[in-house]
């Protein structure tokens, strides 16, 4: 006589196995007539309920293993994942922060406006409004980059142990891919200062800080913003005095470290403060609206303090270039300039933009011509005398620019820091623009909770930011023989086209094309190492 199999233990209490439930509903099937308590009842086909339960449990485990195998295969597959959840939630589902995507999309629109339009001061014309994106849009993008780094490393509960090692490997792989993509887009030869390579270096440098607490990260961000610009000014002069050269003699890539962190267009000694800020914010609780409103309030206060402090310092510090503010846009952009300084020295990036190899106006001369000193990147504030160590002549002039000594450079630091002008890198600009970034992130996250689809165009751009950024560079390269700076029409058409593409793409797919490429490379790197 066959003995009945023993009753299995429920592998997951509180769940349904299909035939026998873990709750009171398990009494729905009654024993057959004639059975005694404590003995298995017989089903019409002669089997036992216990045996059927075992088979069902085994089938459930097999289905779970098959689903896990499918998820793993899709994760490492080169095939683009199809959208399965709500629109614009990607592969994260409803946990995705739609407001953060929208803020990233706004930063992209601002960066495209800077690259594809001429600008003026004031707020009564479209070029004047678009000019407000100078500096602020790239800083907003950097803060969100730090925030995203915090999310993929665990958010409020940072990864530890083996999981932290895998996360760091993924970030390193992503940084390597960003360097490759930055090199390829640089081959287009546009006048845009491509920021992707800088991001790659900053993300790699941030890896040792992934386990830091929010308070320490925010303090580190403040200290970096406070001293970063002074280091950028003083270090090249100090190296020169020691008989070394901060500027590459040969273009062979060996000076990349100094370029990324000291003398480049976006020096990491200053911009790492925004990465640390975003990373610190990602470790806080943003599930409550009260905390988001606090973020907006703190951001607004920082913006007012930074810009007002920069204006006051520019009016009082001797030798500083006064910041000019206009409400009404003038007919002639030259009127935006309150003062020109003929004794200031251009930074290496400004010099290459302003002067070509033959001494003529550089590739972005048209853009700079409509962006006078004091409006966006005043020479005296962005790189003070002695900050760059560039020798040569001013555009259109035979007067040589002499490289000052260390003492002259150090003495020029107070005047150089007394401004909040875009891309000046001063503590005032860092405080003001970081405040704007915090306020935008908080406001957009609040709006996305109630009116998620109202931000859909910006969120679509932000969900595939790498693809959109590279796309606008390709558009500039295609229009290289067209005077697209003469009218905002080119910027508006490119922005509209990329927005429509992103929104349509994300209807079908869960991830952008370049985003998926970077994702696959990073996860396969982690898989090979485990």
XYZ file of C-alpha atoms in Angstrom, residues 50-446:
397
model
C -0.831 16.543 -0.535
C 0.836 15.119 -3.612
C -0.902 17.687 -5.823
C 0.285 20.436 -3.505
C 3.876 19.239 -3.827
C 3.614 19.197 -7.598
C 2.071 22.661 -7.636
C 4.802 24.029 -5.370
C 7.479 22.558 -7.635
C 5.767 24.079 -10.671
C 5.609 27.467 -8.965
C 9.328 27.310 -8.157
C 10.066 26.364 -11.747
C 8.045 29.328 -13.028
C 9.839 31.680 -10.629
C 13.231 30.398 -11.753
C 12.210 30.801 -15.390
C 11.134 34.405 -14.767
C 14.407 35.152 -12.982
C 16.357 33.608 -15.850
C 14.374 35.684 -18.338
C 15.048 38.883 -16.392
C 18.750 38.101 -16.233
C 18.873 37.298 -19.942
C 17.135 40.578 -20.789
C 19.463 42.517 -18.474
C 22.566 41.319 -20.264
C 20.987 41.199 -23.707
C 21.796 43.704 -26.397
C 18.125 43.955 -27.298
C 16.383 47.165 -26.324
C 13.865 46.557 -23.525
C 10.261 47.188 -24.471
C 8.102 49.433 -22.335
C 5.919 47.368 -20.037
C 4.989 49.814 -17.264
C 3.412 53.276 -17.274
C 4.706 55.824 -19.761
C 8.071 57.427 -18.926
C 8.825 55.066 -16.049
C 11.527 53.130 -17.910
C 12.661 49.929 -16.271
C 12.263 51.277 -12.721
C 8.459 51.394 -12.803
C 6.573 53.841 -10.613
C 9.624 54.283 -8.384
C 11.278 56.435 -11.058
C 11.573 60.108 -10.105
C 9.731 61.862 -12.925
C 10.586 65.293 -11.572
C 14.299 64.510 -11.723
C 13.939 63.446 -15.362
C 12.076 66.672 -16.142
C 14.751 68.771 -14.424
C 17.408 66.961 -16.450
C 15.394 67.686 -19.591
C 15.228 71.388 -18.691
C 19.000 71.394 -18.241
C 19.378 69.863 -21.700
C 17.137 72.507 -23.260
C 19.205 75.207 -21.555
C 22.471 73.745 -22.792
C 21.120 73.526 -26.335
C 20.002 77.160 -26.096
C 23.507 78.209 -25.062
C 25.072 76.273 -27.940
C 22.639 77.236 -30.689
C 21.559 80.829 -30.036
C 23.099 84.232 -29.637
C 22.300 85.934 -26.367
C 21.812 89.322 -24.818
C 20.944 90.640 -21.391
C 17.507 91.521 -20.093
C 14.282 89.578 -19.882
C 12.062 91.252 -22.491
C 13.349 89.328 -25.529
C 13.721 85.623 -26.285
C 17.552 85.861 -26.571
C 17.575 87.603 -23.203
C 15.491 84.887 -21.580
C 17.609 82.146 -23.163
C 20.719 83.868 -21.857
C 19.634 82.929 -18.320
C 20.577 79.337 -19.170
C 24.291 80.235 -19.326
C 26.084 78.468 -16.500
C 22.889 77.475 -14.677
C 21.874 74.709 -17.086
C 25.229 72.898 -16.960
C 25.356 73.189 -13.169
C 21.825 71.796 -12.922
C 22.941 68.899 -15.118
C 25.969 68.269 -12.885
C 23.885 68.269 -9.688
C 21.485 65.750 -11.267
C 24.458 63.622 -12.349
C 25.508 63.382 -8.711
C 21.911 62.640 -7.701
C 21.704 59.834 -10.278
C 24.998 58.407 -9.035
C 23.475 58.260 -5.573
C 20.373 56.470 -6.853
C 22.252 53.704 -8.643
C 24.438 53.225 -5.563
C 21.521 52.610 -3.226
C 19.813 55.933 -2.532
C 19.040 56.329 1.172
C 20.668 52.956 1.913
C 24.051 52.960 0.125
C 25.295 49.648 -1.167
C 27.901 47.779 0.829
C 30.067 44.715 0.432
C 30.041 42.883 -2.885
C 27.132 44.946 -4.133
C 29.115 48.150 -3.617
C 32.029 46.656 -5.558
C 29.723 45.785 -8.452
C 28.237 49.286 -8.390
C 31.665 50.873 -8.571
C 32.606 48.639 -11.486
C 29.436 49.659 -13.299
C 30.183 53.350 -12.759
C 33.756 52.896 -14.007
C 32.441 51.136 -17.112
C 29.970 53.959 -17.698
C 32.755 56.518 -17.309
C 34.848 54.672 -19.887
C 31.912 54.681 -22.306
C 31.375 58.404 -21.745
C 35.028 59.026 -22.615
C 34.617 57.059 -25.841
C 31.438 58.914 -26.804
C 33.052 62.255 -25.907
C 35.982 61.463 -28.197
C 33.684 60.532 -31.063
C 31.561 63.677 -30.732
C 34.718 65.800 -30.562
C 35.539 64.561 -34.075
C 32.557 66.570 -35.327
C 34.614 69.718 -34.822
C 31.828 71.873 -33.398
C 32.521 74.937 -31.270
C 30.794 73.332 -28.277
C 32.873 72.568 -25.204
C 31.776 68.941 -24.783
C 31.176 68.098 -21.148
C 30.898 64.295 -21.382
C 34.585 63.592 -20.776
C 34.532 65.815 -17.701
C 31.521 63.923 -16.357
C 33.402 60.666 -16.817
C 36.312 61.925 -14.720
C 34.057 63.382 -12.023
C 31.978 60.219 -11.618
C 35.124 58.129 -11.283
C 36.524 60.516 -8.678
C 33.280 60.331 -6.684
C 33.482 56.544 -6.193
C 35.393 56.674 -2.868
C 32.616 58.836 -1.407
C 29.642 56.563 -2.112
C 29.474 55.399 1.508
C 29.653 58.886 3.029
C 26.724 60.211 5.034
C 24.624 63.080 3.618
C 25.926 65.670 6.095
C 29.584 64.916 5.254
C 28.828 65.049 1.513
C 27.088 68.412 1.794
C 29.948 69.840 3.863
C 32.432 68.535 1.301
C 30.400 70.192 -1.474
C 30.491 73.522 0.364
C 34.250 73.357 1.012
C 34.958 72.429 -2.618
C 32.847 75.328 -3.889
C 34.570 77.707 -1.473
C 38.209 76.939 -2.326
C 37.962 75.361 -5.792
C 38.275 78.529 -7.868
C 41.205 79.830 -5.847
C 43.030 76.546 -6.441
C 42.266 76.723 -10.167
C 43.799 80.206 -10.304
C 46.820 79.624 -8.106
C 47.915 76.098 -9.027
C 49.084 76.794 -12.616
C 51.173 79.738 -11.429
C 52.678 77.705 -8.600
C 53.559 74.842 -10.951
C 55.164 77.305 -13.361
C 57.224 78.813 -10.550
C 58.454 75.310 -9.685
C 59.663 74.806 -13.237
C 56.733 72.607 -14.278
C 54.089 73.256 -16.894
C 50.356 72.795 -16.294
C 49.713 73.222 -20.011
C 50.447 70.312 -22.333
C 53.387 70.733 -24.662
C 52.275 67.750 -26.711
C 48.682 66.788 -27.443
C 49.017 63.127 -26.503
C 46.388 62.735 -23.767
C 48.827 62.551 -20.855
C 47.668 65.932 -19.535
C 44.041 64.787 -19.298
C 44.096 64.779 -15.495
C 45.159 68.420 -15.276
C 42.718 69.344 -18.016
C 39.751 67.645 -16.362
C 40.385 69.078 -12.911
C 42.312 72.361 -13.241
C 42.672 74.098 -16.601
C 39.750 72.700 -18.590
C 36.523 74.437 -19.475
C 34.781 72.714 -16.555
C 37.536 72.307 -13.929
C 36.741 69.500 -11.524
C 38.247 71.425 -8.609
C 35.090 73.552 -8.823
C 32.539 71.260 -10.445
C 33.030 68.335 -8.088
C 31.115 70.448 -5.579
C 27.966 69.929 -7.661
C 28.558 66.181 -7.900
C 28.947 66.006 -4.108
C 25.825 68.128 -3.662
C 23.703 65.833 -5.830
C 25.151 62.740 -4.171
C 24.338 64.128 -0.737
C 20.774 65.036 -1.739
C 20.184 61.518 -3.069
C 20.805 60.116 0.432
C 17.910 62.098 1.950
C 14.203 61.265 2.155
C 12.219 62.893 -0.662
C 9.076 60.790 -0.267
C 7.336 63.564 1.687
C 6.126 66.764 0.072
C 7.191 68.703 3.159
C 10.835 67.840 2.503
C 10.551 68.839 -1.144
C 9.137 72.232 -0.167
C 12.069 72.661 2.205
C 14.439 71.888 -0.664
C 12.740 74.562 -2.773
C 12.985 77.104 0.035
C 16.644 76.357 0.755
C 17.447 76.506 -2.957
C 15.734 79.856 -3.391
C 17.566 81.272 -0.370
C 20.910 80.063 -1.715
C 20.179 81.566 -5.135
C 19.362 84.973 -3.668
C 22.372 84.911 -1.356
C 24.757 83.807 -4.102
C 23.746 86.274 -6.789
C 23.204 89.195 -4.409
C 26.508 88.489 -2.702
C 28.317 88.314 -6.029
C 26.834 91.621 -7.139
C 27.735 93.312 -3.865
C 31.284 91.965 -3.961
C 31.766 93.065 -7.579
C 30.793 96.609 -6.577
C 33.066 96.814 -3.542
C 36.196 94.707 -4.120
C 38.952 96.772 -5.813
C 39.758 95.594 -9.316
C 36.618 93.485 -9.707
C 34.504 93.661 -12.842
C 31.068 94.946 -11.746
C 28.189 92.593 -12.521
C 25.527 94.196 -14.674
C 21.858 93.317 -14.423
C 19.219 94.431 -16.921
C 15.484 93.881 -16.903
C 14.803 95.377 -20.330
C 16.817 93.908 -23.200
C 18.702 96.636 -25.101
C 18.582 96.921 -28.876
C 22.365 96.579 -29.072
C 23.871 93.657 -27.098
C 27.018 95.725 -26.559
C 24.998 97.842 -24.129
C 24.946 94.848 -21.766
C 28.601 95.496 -20.971
C 29.156 97.955 -18.160
C 32.932 97.840 -18.209
C 35.676 96.199 -20.252
C 39.004 95.213 -18.836
C 41.879 95.267 -21.310
C 44.371 94.002 -18.759
C 42.680 90.668 -18.068
C 43.975 87.430 -19.472
C 41.815 84.938 -21.329
C 41.647 81.347 -20.154
C 42.937 78.659 -22.478
C 39.422 77.634 -23.535
C 38.347 81.252 -24.117
C 41.544 81.919 -26.082
C 40.970 78.971 -28.394
C 37.378 80.091 -28.932
C 38.328 83.694 -29.583
C 41.452 83.237 -31.678
C 42.048 80.754 -34.458
C 45.374 79.266 -35.416
C 45.961 82.087 -37.869
C 45.050 84.837 -35.406
C 41.579 85.354 -36.838
C 38.301 84.936 -35.015
C 37.805 81.372 -33.866
C 35.017 78.971 -34.679
C 32.757 80.369 -31.984
C 33.537 83.979 -32.673
C 29.983 84.658 -33.734
C 28.696 83.320 -30.469
C 31.184 85.255 -28.390
C 30.565 88.421 -30.345
C 26.996 88.439 -29.135
C 28.077 87.530 -25.597
C 30.050 90.551 -24.380
C 32.347 90.546 -21.406
C 30.352 90.870 -18.241
C 27.271 89.231 -19.697
C 28.287 85.606 -19.448
C 31.978 84.889 -18.958
C 33.862 88.089 -18.164
C 37.519 87.559 -18.842
C 38.574 89.246 -15.671
C 36.304 87.019 -13.585
C 36.580 83.721 -15.377
C 40.391 83.729 -15.502
C 42.091 86.638 -13.768
C 45.509 87.922 -14.572
C 47.971 85.208 -13.863
C 45.357 82.483 -13.777
C 46.050 81.001 -17.167
C 49.645 81.678 -17.936
C 48.813 82.288 -21.607
C 51.242 84.331 -23.613
C 50.235 85.914 -26.903
C 48.237 88.891 -28.098
C 44.689 90.083 -27.739
C 42.444 89.477 -30.760
C 42.963 92.308 -33.215
C 45.852 93.749 -31.236
C 49.635 93.466 -31.321
C 49.920 94.140 -27.589
C 51.462 91.049 -25.926
C 49.911 89.482 -22.875
C 52.593 88.988 -20.264
C 52.471 86.077 -17.853
C 52.598 87.471 -14.305
C 54.422 85.905 -11.411
C 53.043 83.936 -8.492
C 52.578 86.958 -6.251
C 50.687 88.846 -8.939
C 48.477 85.837 -9.483
C 47.724 85.376 -5.790
C 46.999 89.072 -5.358
C 44.435 88.905 -8.187
C 42.373 86.161 -6.516
C 40.085 88.455 -4.438
C 39.049 90.440 -7.501
C 38.549 87.258 -9.515
C 36.235 85.788 -6.869
C 34.121 88.938 -6.568
C 31.473 87.979 -9.122
C 28.576 85.625 -9.682
C 28.832 85.688 -13.470
C 28.030 82.440 -15.327
C 30.991 80.055 -15.694
C 33.115 82.184 -13.401
C 33.380 79.260 -10.966
C 33.408 81.527 -7.933
C 31.798 80.637 -4.597
C 29.059 83.182 -5.341
C 28.196 81.555 -8.660
C 28.373 78.074 -7.136
C 25.995 79.067 -4.331
C 23.557 80.865 -6.635
C 23.441 78.288 -9.415
C 23.343 75.348 -6.994
C 20.416 77.057 -5.301
C 18.613 77.313 -8.623
C 19.287 73.618 -9.241
C 17.869 72.588 -5.862
C 14.762 74.730 -6.335
C 14.129 73.330 -9.819
C 14.537 69.710 -8.693
C 12.181 70.223 -5.749
C 9.515 72.053 -7.769
C 9.541 69.579 -10.638
C 9.276 66.618 -8.283
C 6.282 68.248 -6.573
